[in-house]
């Protein structure tokens, strides 16, 4: 039987790019003027153009949380965010959490509680936890679990991640 | 100085991991780096009749599109594609020709200046195919499986079913109680968080450095050289950090070949990153249909076990492990028989996945034991104790150590098992049914030959080097601890180099064998350094150590110290400086000690509590206690994490994980994290890990390894708890609510 890829052919490839857009973002306190292909996700811009590879790509579909960063203090999935949507935004990534060589309390707690194994989900977990604490809603271990469930850890470090977050929140 | 071995030492790479400075395969850059996007086949079997790349090539920024028609030369014989851990058969050859043997198989690689251009252009590649009928459903082939042959080589004997013992047929006929059940585990995918990726960097001299996601840099290095026809020196493979692998990084994966091919074709550095979806055409845990029949006497001793299995592999390679053998190993039982057949399907080849064979085989055995306990009206722990065996049942050998009895006792105690009401559906918490189940676990304690290099500098710093990976297990930390203890140095005076094919030889990291192998390798190498230091110390005038026996002198706090009289000591630095030695270097290969007279295994007892919403069928695993006997635990912190991870995997196996294939197309339907469910935070509650003391002298440090044992038995303990909660026995994993609310099986 002869078969062919049956999907509709995509729009003609007029160069493949829809031009470029200029914008500026503030990342970890540094201002970056950018000229971008509008298709660029914030995740790819951070990783490929600004060389901030601490933010991870696990699925590129908003399903794993590895790319979690803080945009204007709120946790956001960088893979689901087009960079052009964030002109003027204030972005914090894992590279920006330690101040003057002093680790953020969550970073310290993650080390102490061994809240990771391979470390690949870790930047997303930590940024997500920073956002969670700022939201101020989760108070119990179960609420932390619920509110962190967008951040998958395939190594299964969950119990230690929750313990680390509790420590950083000052919960017993 | 207190020893580091046996302590809860934080990871030496923790700082890099929490600050985002740990670099993974897709995170290395190079001048002029090009980005590549893979295109997969859309049929399961047949051949490409035409492949059209013109639209893709017209996209701005696209450099080239590689297909089987224009690729650079590749080796043309199977031998070249056989990696260190390849099963028997004909290995897959990426972009070799137009033949399609599984859906999603790479058929083209679009290389462009930017990621965006590469991805867009990849969507424009079109292929026409001549399709052939395919089969991807294990159930359609369950009765036409290829029988696994009797073992010929010692390696086969590790994987083929063990020989029959006794006369299981008559023994089953004479049993007071007999249980006969069929259990099913579907295909599962590893889904490490880090996508498979390779960054192939063309160095100024034309050689390739490949930053690859792998569990074995030297395996990939040898494979790439033979597949691409390159000299050993032309390719270096580096994998400093690996974002999880769980077995799918044991064999070289096709993205490494694609990246290297493109870099060679263009003379330019190229990165290939697979999408999450594309990772579902790498290896997988084979689906497994198992039938277990157990016969017991009324007093709770076993008299016969038969275990038949059908597992999935590809048409081109026969992957199997000894899935059935665990049944006859674990308990005292005079009669046992096994059969293993392979359902050869039009899929990629299955591969090892955390606790390969044991996670699945022991699942069936331990559910069958639970069903037997219920039939005999004997407590499930008590049944295991009555069947307890102090000898390896296959070969009637003693164990080098086996503290499984203590696992049962300590696990049961910590869990509060003695208050369990044996009746199903007897325990409740508000509207939820509560169930308590348990299971045993078993894995092998392997050790492999490994080479370690240590360089000790007169300034008191030691560099320890070995090509092993650290896939998140904590290998780098364990290596640091062992080296620090053996050399008498603080942790921060030891640095570790690993994950680089140019380092001393290591096997792939898997099977839980690296901790024992590399730790004993470091100990042996450090011992050679100690002897050299002692020789240097003896050259010093009036050395307080002169006349001491080599074995009487240890290294402590930067000193050579007599173990009999610690007043007799010489500073390491002084000993080296006196002979004008700046650095002592030793590189030693350590082989496992031959000990075939004893069996070498790790064991566990797993206790699980589930709460089940009766109306909705929602199952929560609220508590797990895992008591582990695995020899000496080098690092209680990272080892605990290994076991926690294994338990989480067991929860996924029991309740969530299943790769669904649309058999009309032979294609995975749920190739993403939204539809392939893995446990998330909300699924994981209280998990307690207990390491039971277990002294073992199989290797000088008494290490057995903990990477696999954590998952083994967990799915069974949960399935047994679900039965205890609800009175329903679901033998078909995962236990989803439709199965639970449906008719009892
Ligand atoms: S990479 Fe963004 S959610 Fe997975
Ligand atoms: S630490 Fe490996 S995925 Fe979370």
XYZ file of N, CA and C in Angstrom, chain A:
516
model
N 0.848 -1.187 0.000
C 0.000 0.000 0.000
C 0.886 1.240 0.000
N 0.511 2.183 -0.810
C 1.254 3.441 -0.808
C 0.606 4.374 0.208
N 1.386 4.981 1.029
C 0.791 5.965 1.926
C 1.649 7.206 1.941
N 1.025 8.276 2.265
C 1.700 9.558 2.240
C 1.369 10.274 3.531
N 2.226 11.138 3.959
C 1.870 11.956 5.113
C 0.622 12.729 4.723
N -0.411 12.599 5.527
C -1.698 13.107 5.080
C -2.050 14.473 5.651
N -1.167 14.992 6.511
C -1.527 16.286 7.095
C -1.495 17.364 6.021
N -2.250 18.429 6.238
C -2.237 19.538 5.287
C -0.843 20.133 5.235
N -0.408 20.498 4.046
C 0.893 21.160 4.013
C 0.803 22.489 4.761
N 1.792 22.796 5.580
C 1.750 24.062 6.305
C 1.844 25.239 5.338
N 1.592 26.384 5.863
C 1.658 27.604 5.061
C 3.006 27.677 4.355
N 3.011 28.241 3.139
C 4.269 28.305 2.392
C 5.379 28.945 3.220
N 6.546 28.389 3.029
C 7.656 28.818 3.862
C 8.275 30.085 3.317
N 7.682 31.199 3.637
C 8.206 32.474 3.147
C 9.386 32.884 4.015
N 10.444 32.092 3.897
C 11.605 32.385 4.726
C 11.490 31.780 6.093
N 10.298 31.321 6.462
C 10.140 30.623 7.721
C 10.046 31.533 8.910
N 10.464 32.768 8.770
C 10.445 33.659 9.919
C 9.487 34.795 9.636
N 8.820 35.232 10.670
C 7.885 36.332 10.499
C 8.571 37.640 10.866
N 9.773 37.820 10.397
C 10.488 39.050 10.670
C 11.117 39.034 12.041
N 11.322 40.216 12.583
C 11.915 40.247 13.906
C 11.305 41.384 14.709
N 11.372 41.231 16.006
C 10.741 42.175 16.925
C 11.796 42.619 17.931
N 11.761 43.894 18.266
C 12.707 44.386 19.270
C 12.006 44.550 20.609
N 12.696 44.191 21.633
C 12.140 44.350 22.972
C 13.297 44.351 23.961
N 12.962 44.538 25.216
C 13.995 44.470 26.246
C 13.413 43.777 27.469
N 14.211 42.918 28.048
C 13.777 42.283 29.299
C 14.864 42.486 30.347
N 14.428 42.458 31.575
C 15.352 42.555 32.699
C 15.475 41.134 33.239
N 16.662 40.576 33.203
C 16.837 39.216 33.730
C 17.886 39.252 34.832
N 17.480 38.848 36.005
C 18.379 38.811 37.167
C 19.094 40.147 37.351
N 18.359 41.221 37.111
C 18.902 42.546 37.371
C 19.681 43.151 36.214
N 19.826 42.397 35.129
C 20.535 42.943 33.969
C 19.539 43.182 32.849
N 19.650 44.332 32.197
C 18.731 44.639 31.109
C 19.300 44.096 29.806
N 18.471 43.350 29.074
C 18.886 42.772 27.797
C 18.010 43.304 26.675
N 18.536 44.188 25.831
C 17.788 44.548 24.623
C 17.895 43.376 23.637
N 16.783 43.009 23.027
C 16.780 41.824 22.163
C 16.076 42.122 20.858
N 16.570 41.520 19.790
C 15.843 41.539 18.530
C 15.575 40.082 18.173
N 14.296 39.743 18.122
C 13.945 38.322 18.115
C 13.004 37.932 16.991
N 13.165 36.705 16.558
C 12.142 36.019 15.783
C 10.930 35.896 16.714
N 9.771 36.353 16.292
C 8.630 36.343 17.232
C 8.215 34.942 17.675
N 8.716 33.931 16.996
C 8.370 32.563 17.429
C 9.175 32.112 18.635
N 10.178 32.871 19.023
C 11.054 32.418 20.114
C 10.288 32.366 21.428
N 10.388 31.240 22.097
C 9.826 31.197 23.449
C 10.816 31.851 24.411
N 10.271 32.289 25.517
C 11.135 32.880 26.536
C 12.179 31.847 26.979
N 11.762 30.587 27.044
C 12.695 29.526 27.450
C 13.874 29.433 26.498
N 13.593 29.416 25.195
C 14.692 29.301 24.238
C 15.556 30.561 24.224
N 14.954 31.700 24.455
C 15.749 32.929 24.507
C 16.716 32.876 25.684
N 16.203 32.475 26.834
C 17.077 32.384 28.008
C 18.215 31.405 27.749
N 17.868 30.221 27.245
C 18.866 29.165 27.117
C 19.815 29.381 25.947
N 19.258 29.773 24.807
C 20.072 29.804 23.591
C 20.705 31.165 23.340
N 20.028 32.230 23.738
C 20.551 33.546 23.382
C 21.231 34.223 24.555
N 20.715 34.045 25.751
C 21.339 34.695 26.903
C 22.271 33.745 27.655
N 22.349 32.498 27.166
C 23.207 31.481 27.780
C 22.870 31.262 29.257
N 21.619 31.451 29.597
C 21.179 31.160 30.961
C 20.529 29.768 30.936
N 21.393 28.757 30.946
C 20.894 27.393 30.757
C 20.416 26.762 32.066
N 20.454 27.526 33.135
C 19.928 26.995 34.393
C 18.447 26.680 34.309
N 17.726 27.405 33.480
C 16.307 27.121 33.275
C 16.201 25.965 32.282
N 15.483 24.923 32.663
C 15.526 23.679 31.893
C 14.326 23.497 30.987
N 14.571 22.733 29.927
C 13.471 22.317 29.047
C 13.232 20.832 29.263
N 12.047 20.489 29.739
C 11.747 19.076 29.957
C 10.706 18.551 28.988
N 9.831 19.435 28.512
C 8.756 18.947 27.636
C 8.406 19.958 26.552
N 8.653 21.245 26.805
C 8.347 22.304 25.845
C 6.835 22.456 25.629
N 6.046 21.828 26.482
C 4.593 21.841 26.308
C 3.837 22.270 27.557
N 4.528 22.827 28.526
C 3.821 23.255 29.725
C 3.331 22.114 30.594
N 3.986 20.967 30.501
C 3.491 19.796 31.232
C 4.412 19.304 32.332
N 5.573 19.932 32.503
C 6.515 19.346 33.465
C 7.064 20.320 34.493
N 7.037 21.604 34.204
C 7.496 22.594 35.181
C 8.993 22.832 35.209
N 9.768 22.106 34.404
C 11.228 22.268 34.442
C 11.652 23.685 34.080
N 10.821 24.377 33.307
C 11.178 25.703 32.804
C 10.632 26.830 33.688
N 10.174 26.490 34.896
C 9.549 27.514 35.737
C 10.539 28.630 36.084
N 10.116 29.864 35.835
C 10.905 31.045 36.204
C 9.959 32.015 36.895
N 10.496 33.112 37.362
C 9.654 34.127 38.005
C 9.586 35.347 37.098
N 8.381 35.711 36.706
C 8.185 36.915 35.900
C 7.396 37.898 36.750
N 8.006 39.024 37.035
C 7.414 40.008 37.941
C 6.944 39.324 39.229
N 7.778 38.404 39.709
C 7.533 37.762 40.999
C 6.602 36.570 40.960
N 5.977 36.313 39.813
C 5.046 35.175 39.749
C 5.659 34.040 38.956
N 5.337 32.805 39.369
C 5.930 31.663 38.646
C 5.222 31.477 37.301
N 6.042 31.256 36.314
C 5.565 31.205 34.934
C 6.327 30.093 34.211
N 5.652 29.423 33.291
C 6.331 28.415 32.468
C 6.936 29.108 31.246
N 8.259 29.141 31.217
C 8.929 29.873 30.141
C 8.704 29.233 28.782
N 8.408 27.924 28.747
C 8.216 27.277 27.446
C 6.878 27.646 26.826
N 5.939 28.112 27.655
C 4.621 28.483 27.126
C 4.495 29.987 26.944
N 5.617 30.663 27.075
C 5.590 32.119 27.012
C 6.405 32.579 25.813
N 5.785 33.278 24.896
C 6.577 33.855 23.810
C 7.343 35.046 24.377
N 8.589 35.139 24.011
C 9.427 36.205 24.578
C 8.843 37.579 24.289
N 8.245 37.734 23.118
C 7.730 39.063 22.745
C 6.596 39.527 23.666
N 5.992 38.564 24.388
C 4.918 38.945 25.308
C 5.469 39.589 26.568
N 6.750 39.527 26.774
C 7.306 39.948 28.059
C 8.204 41.175 27.941
N 7.948 41.981 26.949
C 8.711 43.223 26.816
C 8.607 44.007 28.122
N 9.751 44.391 28.658
C 9.761 45.200 29.874
C 9.605 44.413 31.157
N 9.455 43.106 31.057
C 9.221 42.327 32.280
C 10.500 42.178 33.091
N 10.261 41.903 34.369
C 11.364 41.688 35.286
C 11.414 40.186 35.596
N 12.476 39.556 35.135
C 12.548 38.085 35.179
C 13.630 37.640 36.149
N 13.281 36.654 36.952
C 14.303 36.031 37.797
C 14.395 34.559 37.429
N 15.618 34.092 37.176
C 15.848 32.667 36.915
C 16.671 32.108 38.068
N 16.924 30.836 37.999
C 17.681 30.174 39.080
C 19.032 30.858 39.283
N 19.604 31.375 38.200
C 20.925 32.010 38.313
C 20.854 33.295 39.132
N 19.638 33.825 39.317
C 19.520 35.110 40.000
C 19.057 35.004 41.450
N 18.946 33.799 41.963
C 18.387 33.673 43.318
C 19.412 33.922 44.418
N 20.629 33.452 44.224
C 21.656 33.692 45.247
C 22.070 35.153 45.164
N 22.263 35.765 46.329
C 22.650 37.178 46.349
C 24.041 37.297 46.971
N 24.936 37.932 46.241
C 26.307 38.125 46.725
C 26.917 36.826 47.235
N 26.704 35.778 46.479
C 27.311 34.503 46.862
C 26.605 33.798 48.007
N 25.518 34.376 48.522
C 24.771 33.710 49.592
C 23.554 33.042 48.969
N 23.442 31.754 49.200
C 22.338 31.027 48.594
C 21.003 31.494 49.152
N 19.989 31.438 48.312
C 18.607 31.640 48.765
C 18.286 30.514 49.764
N 17.482 30.812 50.790
C 17.180 29.763 51.781
C 16.645 28.474 51.147
N 15.918 28.596 50.042
C 15.426 27.376 49.390
C 16.578 26.580 48.766
N 17.526 27.281 48.187
C 18.665 26.571 47.596
C 19.429 25.815 48.688
N 19.631 26.506 49.801
C 20.327 25.885 50.930
C 19.542 24.664 51.423
N 18.236 24.840 51.561
C 17.393 23.748 52.079
C 17.371 22.569 51.107
N 17.401 22.857 49.810
C 17.430 21.757 48.838
C 18.709 20.927 49.003
N 19.825 21.604 49.223
C 21.076 20.847 49.417
C 20.989 20.016 50.696
N 20.550 20.654 51.781
C 20.522 19.950 53.067
C 19.596 18.738 53.037
N 18.457 18.883 52.364
C 17.479 17.792 52.362
C 17.666 16.826 51.199
N 18.717 17.021 50.408
C 18.932 16.190 49.220
C 17.656 16.146 48.375
N 17.157 17.345 48.072
C 15.862 17.465 47.399
C 15.992 17.324 45.881
N 16.955 16.536 45.450
C 17.169 16.296 44.016
C 18.097 15.109 43.880
N 18.101 14.568 42.696
C 19.123 13.566 42.378
C 19.865 14.040 41.129
N 19.220 13.881 39.970
C 19.911 14.304 38.750
C 20.027 15.814 38.661
N 19.127 16.531 39.322
C 19.213 17.988 39.340
C 18.518 18.678 38.188
N 17.934 17.913 37.270
C 17.403 18.563 36.082
C 16.098 19.309 36.353
N 15.285 18.797 37.246
C 14.032 19.496 37.556
C 14.249 20.593 38.591
N 15.438 20.601 39.199
C 15.679 21.388 40.406
C 15.490 22.900 40.230
N 16.064 23.513 39.198
C 15.823 24.956 39.054
C 14.326 25.289 38.981
N 13.585 24.463 38.265
C 12.141 24.683 38.165
C 11.456 24.489 39.508
N 11.872 23.465 40.239
C 11.265 23.220 41.561
C 11.537 24.411 42.478
N 12.776 24.893 42.463
C 13.140 25.977 43.382
C 12.405 27.266 42.998
N 12.408 27.592 41.719
C 11.699 28.816 41.307
C 10.205 28.699 41.608
N 9.663 27.510 41.392
C 8.254 27.309 41.670
C 7.988 27.493 43.166
N 8.897 26.988 43.982
C 8.723 27.128 45.433
C 8.843 28.584 45.873
N 9.727 29.341 45.222
C 9.817 30.777 45.537
C 8.463 31.433 45.252
N 7.896 31.086 44.090
C 6.587 31.628 43.729
C 5.505 31.196 44.703
N 5.550 29.944 45.080
C 4.562 29.400 46.019
C 4.608 30.149 47.351
N 5.802 30.375 47.842
C 5.916 31.079 49.133
C 5.371 32.500 48.994
N 5.685 33.146 47.870
C 5.199 34.516 47.665
C 3.668 34.547 47.576
N 3.093 33.502 47.006
C 1.623 33.463 46.905
C 0.986 33.378 48.281
N 1.673 32.706 49.187
C 1.213 32.666 50.575
C -0.006 31.810 50.832
N -0.376 30.981 49.882
C -1.584 30.178 50.104
C -1.282 28.838 50.773
N -0.248 28.164 50.307
C 0.036 26.824 50.847
C 0.658 26.941 52.229
N 0.074 26.258 53.186
C 0.597 26.303 54.547
C 0.960 24.922 55.080
N 0.289 23.908 54.597
C 0.561 22.559 55.102
C 1.314 21.762 54.043
N 1.838 20.613 54.469
C 2.559 19.757 53.525
C 1.649 19.372 52.352
N 0.399 19.047 52.662
C -0.509 18.657 51.578
C -0.778 19.814 50.620
N -0.872 21.014 51.170
C -1.092 22.166 50.292
C 0.153 22.453 49.451
N 1.321 22.246 50.032
C 2.549 22.407 49.246
C 2.565 21.384 48.114
N 2.223 20.151 48.435
C 2.217 19.091 47.403
C 1.270 19.459 46.266
N 0.097 19.911 46.646
C -0.888 20.258 45.631
C -0.353 21.383 44.746
N 0.208 22.381 45.405
C 0.623 23.579 44.694
C 1.935 23.409 43.933
N 2.644 22.325 44.203
C 3.894 22.041 43.484
C 3.693 20.951 42.437
N 2.464 20.526 42.240
C 2.258 19.357 41.383
C 2.487 19.627 39.903
N 2.688 20.868 39.533
C 3.062 21.152 38.148
C 4.536 20.943 37.889
N 5.281 20.612 38.926
C 6.726 20.415 38.771
C 7.063 18.948 38.970
N 7.259 18.262 37.858
C 7.544 16.826 37.932
C 9.012 16.602 38.280
N 9.244 15.639 39.141
C 10.608 15.174 39.410
C 10.628 13.688 39.111
N 11.224 13.305 37.999
C 11.214 11.891 37.642
C 12.141 11.091 38.548
N 13.136 11.757 39.146
C 13.967 11.029 40.105
C 13.184 10.709 41.374
N 12.055 11.366 41.561
C 11.211 11.042 42.712
C 11.695 11.639 44.015
N 12.241 12.828 43.957
C 12.752 13.473 45.174
C 11.648 14.182 45.959
N 10.400 13.930 45.609
C 9.281 14.697 46.184
C 9.308 14.849 47.705
N 9.475 13.760 48.471
C 9.420 13.947 49.935
C 10.479 14.946 50.411
N 11.653 14.883 49.806
C 12.721 15.784 50.229
C 12.480 17.208 49.741
N 11.846 17.356 48.596
C 11.529 18.698 48.092
C 10.529 19.362 49.045
N 9.512 18.606 49.435
C 8.506 19.169 50.347
C 9.166 19.527 51.684
N 10.051 18.650 52.164
C 10.738 18.944 53.433
C 11.579 20.209 53.313
N 12.231 20.377 52.173
C 13.066 21.570 51.971
C 12.206 22.836 51.949
N 11.066 22.750 51.269
C 10.188 23.929 51.205
C 9.651 24.256 52.594
N 9.274 23.219 53.318
C 8.783 23.458 54.686
C 9.852 24.139 55.533
N 11.079 23.684 55.384
C 12.158 24.312 56.167
C 12.307 25.786 55.788
N 12.299 26.048 54.483
C 12.479 27.438 54.048
C 11.308 28.309 54.484
N 10.125 27.707 54.629
C 8.957 28.466 55.084
C 8.923 28.596 56.598
N 9.840 27.902 57.259
C 9.841 27.935 58.714
C 8.729 27.102 59.326
N 8.211 26.148 58.535
C 7.178 25.259 59.082
C 7.856 24.117 59.839
N 7.192 23.574 60.842
C 7.782 22.481 61.612
C 7.935 21.217 60.758
